mmCIF file of C-alpha atoms in Angstrom:
data_model
loop_
_atom_site.group_PDB
_atom_site.id
_atom_site.type_symbol
_atom_site.label_atom_id
_atom_site.label_comp_id
_atom_site.label_asym_id
_atom_site.label_seq_id
_atom_site.Cartn_x
_atom_site.Cartn_y
_atom_site.Cartn_z
ATOM 1 C CA UNK A 50 181.528 153.850 -95.035
ATOM 2 C CA UNK A 51 182.163 150.404 -96.036
ATOM 3 C CA UNK A 52 185.571 149.825 -97.527
ATOM 4 C CA UNK A 53 185.836 146.737 -99.507
ATOM 5 C CA UNK A 54 189.335 145.563 -99.904
ATOM 6 C CA UNK A 55 189.708 143.065 -102.727
ATOM 7 C CA UNK A 56 192.730 141.418 -101.135
ATOM 8 C CA UNK A 57 190.922 140.870 -97.935
ATOM 9 C CA UNK A 58 187.970 139.487 -99.749
ATOM 10 C CA UNK A 59 190.046 136.992 -101.634
ATOM 11 C CA UNK A 60 191.777 135.868 -98.484
ATOM 12 C CA UNK A 61 188.422 135.535 -96.749
ATOM 13 C CA UNK A 62 187.137 133.364 -99.555
ATOM 14 C CA UNK A 63 190.292 131.260 -99.578
ATOM 15 C CA UNK A 64 190.129 130.828 -95.808
ATOM 16 C CA UNK A 65 186.483 129.944 -96.051
ATOM 17 C CA UNK A 66 187.153 127.337 -98.754
ATOM 18 C CA UNK A 67 190.123 125.894 -96.824
ATOM 19 C CA UNK A 68 188.043 125.641 -93.658
ATOM 20 C CA UNK A 69 185.227 124.122 -95.719
ATOM 21 C CA UNK A 70 187.553 121.514 -97.263
ATOM 22 C CA UNK A 71 189.152 120.712 -93.912
ATOM 23 C CA UNK A 72 185.788 120.473 -92.222
ATOM 24 C CA UNK A 73 184.429 118.300 -95.039
ATOM 25 C CA UNK A 74 187.422 115.986 -94.734
ATOM 26 C CA UNK A 75 187.640 115.931 -90.975
ATOM 27 C CA UNK A 76 184.201 116.689 -89.555
ATOM 28 C CA UNK A 77 181.640 116.318 -92.336
ATOM 29 C CA UNK A 78 182.279 112.625 -93.064
ATOM 30 C CA UNK A 79 181.944 111.544 -89.417
ATOM 31 C CA UNK A 80 178.855 113.756 -88.974
ATOM 32 C CA UNK A 81 177.268 112.337 -92.145
ATOM 33 C CA UNK A 82 178.239 108.811 -91.093
ATOM 34 C CA UNK A 83 176.684 109.395 -87.673
ATOM 35 C CA UNK A 84 173.528 110.805 -89.284
ATOM 36 C CA UNK A 85 173.371 107.839 -91.673
ATOM 37 C CA UNK A 86 173.915 105.392 -88.788
ATOM 38 C CA UNK A 87 171.234 107.137 -86.780
ATOM 39 C CA UNK A 88 168.881 107.115 -89.780
ATOM 40 C CA UNK A 89 169.622 103.437 -90.328
ATOM 41 C CA UNK A 90 168.982 102.656 -86.629
ATOM 42 C CA UNK A 91 165.712 104.606 -86.716
ATOM 43 C CA UNK A 92 164.659 102.754 -89.886
ATOM 44 C CA UNK A 93 165.518 99.396 -88.252
ATOM 45 C CA UNK A 94 163.658 100.391 -85.103
ATOM 46 C CA UNK A 95 160.630 101.333 -87.201
ATOM 47 C CA UNK A 96 160.824 98.011 -89.065
ATOM 48 C CA UNK A 97 161.165 96.126 -85.765
ATOM 49 C CA UNK A 98 158.264 98.081 -84.314
ATOM 50 C CA UNK A 99 156.186 97.250 -87.395
ATOM 51 C CA UNK A 100 157.131 93.546 -87.110
ATOM 52 C CA UNK A 101 156.328 93.540 -83.399
ATOM 53 C CA UNK A 102 153.021 95.249 -84.126
ATOM 54 C CA UNK A 103 152.183 92.605 -86.730
ATOM 55 C CA UNK A 104 153.197 89.833 -84.304
ATOM 56 C CA UNK A 105 151.088 91.441 -81.598
ATOM 57 C CA UNK A 106 148.142 91.581 -84.023
ATOM 58 C CA UNK A 107 148.649 87.889 -84.832
ATOM 59 C CA UNK A 108 148.850 87.017 -81.141
ATOM 60 C CA UNK A 109 145.736 89.064 -80.478
ATOM 61 C CA UNK A 110 143.900 87.245 -83.253
ATOM 62 C CA UNK A 111 145.082 83.891 -81.915
ATOM 63 C CA UNK A 112 143.991 84.928 -78.442
ATOM 64 C CA UNK A 113 140.574 85.963 -79.732
ATOM 65 C CA UNK A 114 140.203 82.667 -81.579
ATOM 66 C CA UNK A 115 141.253 80.732 -78.491
ATOM 67 C CA UNK A 116 138.791 82.713 -76.362
ATOM 68 C CA UNK A 117 136.008 82.061 -78.878
ATOM 69 C CA UNK A 118 136.877 78.354 -78.937
ATOM 70 C CA UNK A 119 137.027 78.225 -75.138
ATOM 71 C CA UNK A 120 133.667 79.974 -74.867
ATOM 72 C CA UNK A 121 132.213 77.634 -77.459
ATOM 73 C CA UNK A 122 133.604 74.648 -75.575
ATOM 74 C CA UNK A 123 132.246 76.003 -72.304
ATOM 75 C CA UNK A 124 128.797 76.471 -73.878
ATOM 76 C CA UNK A 125 128.940 72.950 -75.293
ATOM 77 C CA UNK A 126 129.944 71.498 -71.914
ATOM 78 C CA UNK A 127 127.231 73.505 -70.185
ATOM 79 C CA UNK A 128 124.650 72.256 -72.669
ATOM 80 C CA UNK A 129 125.832 68.663 -72.238
ATOM 81 C CA UNK A 130 125.712 69.061 -68.454
ATOM 82 C CA UNK A 131 122.170 70.393 -68.623
ATOM 83 C CA UNK A 132 121.106 67.556 -70.905
ATOM 84 C CA UNK A 133 122.746 64.997 -68.626
ATOM 85 C CA UNK A 134 121.120 66.545 -65.564
ATOM 86 C CA UNK A 135 117.721 66.484 -67.276
ATOM 87 C CA UNK A 136 118.260 62.875 -68.307
ATOM 88 C CA UNK A 137 119.230 61.927 -64.737
ATOM 89 C CA UNK A 138 116.199 63.798 -63.401
ATOM 90 C CA UNK A 139 113.927 61.894 -65.785
ATOM 91 C CA UNK A 140 115.563 58.599 -64.814
ATOM 92 C CA UNK A 141 115.125 59.401 -61.122
ATOM 93 C CA UNK A 142 111.476 60.331 -61.702
ATOM 94 C CA UNK A 143 110.844 57.068 -63.538
ATOM 95 C CA UNK A 144 112.671 55.129 -60.834
ATOM 96 C CA UNK A 145 110.719 56.914 -58.093
ATOM 97 C CA UNK A 146 107.435 56.190 -59.862
ATOM 98 C CA UNK A 147 108.380 52.535 -60.242
ATOM 99 C CA UNK A 148 109.387 52.328 -56.584
ATOM 100 C CA UNK A 149 106.166 53.972 -55.438
ATOM 101 C CA UNK A 150 104.164 51.661 -57.708
ATOM 102 C CA UNK A 151 105.957 48.648 -56.210
ATOM 103 C CA UNK A 152 105.303 49.929 -52.695
ATOM 104 C CA UNK A 153 101.600 50.451 -53.494
ATOM 105 C CA UNK A 154 101.341 46.992 -55.049
ATOM 106 C CA UNK A 155 103.147 45.426 -52.082
ATOM 107 C CA UNK A 156 100.814 47.243 -49.698
ATOM 108 C CA UNK A 157 97.793 46.041 -51.675
ATOM 109 C CA UNK A 158 99.086 42.462 -51.523
ATOM 110 C CA UNK A 159 99.698 42.734 -47.801
ATOM 111 C CA UNK A 160 96.231 44.213 -47.284
ATOM 112 C CA UNK A 161 94.704 41.425 -49.358
ATOM 113 C CA UNK A 162 96.635 38.797 -47.393
ATOM 114 C CA UNK A 163 95.599 40.366 -44.096
ATOM 115 C CA UNK A 164 92.022 40.492 -45.339
ATOM 116 C CA UNK A 165 92.079 36.835 -46.351
ATOM 117 C CA UNK A 166 93.734 35.913 -43.062
ATOM 118 C CA UNK A 167 91.098 37.864 -41.147
ATOM 119 C CA UNK A 168 88.319 36.222 -43.185
ATOM 120 C CA UNK A 169 89.739 32.762 -42.533
ATOM 121 C CA UNK A 170 90.095 33.568 -38.856
ATOM 122 C CA UNK A 171 86.545 34.940 -38.791
ATOM 123 C CA UNK A 172 85.183 31.875 -40.602
ATOM 124 C CA UNK A 173 86.989 29.620 -38.160
ATOM 125 C CA UNK A 174 85.603 31.498 -35.184
ATOM 126 C CA UNK A 175 82.096 31.533 -36.678
ATOM 127 C CA UNK A 176 82.333 27.834 -37.421
ATOM 128 C CA UNK A 177 83.534 27.133 -33.887
ATOM 129 C CA UNK A 178 80.718 29.240 -32.449
ATOM 130 C CA UNK A 179 78.189 27.563 -34.717
ATOM 131 C CA UNK A 180 79.447 24.110 -33.788
ATOM 132 C CA UNK A 181 79.375 24.985 -30.105
ATOM 133 C CA UNK A 182 75.876 26.412 -30.384
ATOM 134 C CA UNK A 183 74.693 23.481 -32.469
ATOM 135 C CA UNK A 184 76.261 21.096 -30.026
ATOM 136 C CA UNK A 185 74.439 22.674 -27.128
ATOM 137 C CA UNK A 186 71.166 22.641 -29.035
ATOM 138 C CA UNK A 187 71.624 19.069 -30.206
ATOM 139 C CA UNK A 188 72.669 17.883 -26.781
ATOM 140 C CA UNK A 189 69.483 19.173 -25.388
ATOM 141 C CA UNK A 190 67.122 17.760 -28.033
ATOM 142 C CA UNK A 191 68.694 14.561 -29.402
ATOM 143 C CA UNK A 192 69.492 11.272 -27.940
ATOM 144 C CA UNK A 193 72.795 9.489 -28.338
ATOM 145 C CA UNK A 194 71.926 7.415 -31.438
ATOM 146 C CA UNK A 195 70.525 10.319 -33.359
ATOM 147 C CA UNK A 196 73.611 12.453 -32.557
ATOM 148 C CA UNK A 197 75.920 9.754 -33.870
ATOM 149 C CA UNK A 198 74.065 9.458 -37.162
ATOM 150 C CA UNK A 199 74.068 13.252 -37.673
ATOM 151 C CA UNK A 200 77.831 13.485 -37.002
ATOM 152 C CA UNK A 201 78.532 10.598 -39.397
ATOM 153 C CA UNK A 202 76.445 12.185 -42.086
ATOM 154 C CA UNK A 203 78.183 15.540 -41.576
ATOM 155 C CA UNK A 204 81.623 13.899 -41.796
ATOM 156 C CA UNK A 205 80.684 12.324 -45.129
ATOM 157 C CA UNK A 206 79.696 15.708 -46.557
ATOM 158 C CA UNK A 207 83.022 17.336 -45.604
ATOM 159 C CA UNK A 208 85.477 17.727 -48.472
ATOM 160 C CA UNK A 209 88.680 15.698 -48.345
ATOM 161 C CA UNK A 210 90.976 18.808 -48.247
ATOM 162 C CA UNK A 211 89.932 22.316 -47.379
ATOM 163 C CA UNK A 212 91.450 25.359 -49.106
ATOM 164 C CA UNK A 213 89.696 27.908 -46.884
#
């Protein structure tokens, strides 16, 4: 079966310990140093990632604030524009009403002037017709002396200046 030789066992243990010491001196320190360096790099990468995440969060918050401010500013400008447009509309309505009122008043004045002019013209024509008719009637029924006295009397009754 299994033969255990104590000499062989001792030499196996000695060889194992020698290999272990040599490996610990030669290979274990560089392996542990590499593992530590790798662990340190991973830790630094995690810290950098955490810092970058925090910076990204801050930038996101700043961006959100800027967007909210921009939207608020846009709403304010839109409101001001609407108010200004409404004010201009009201001003234009008032101006249009004033213009139309002036046009109506001007038209009324012109109509009144035309009416007065037509009345004066009509009065003049009627007076001329009346004088002509009266002249014909008088010429037929009055003699020269009577005509002269009537004309003189009429001239005296005329006003000095006529407004009509």
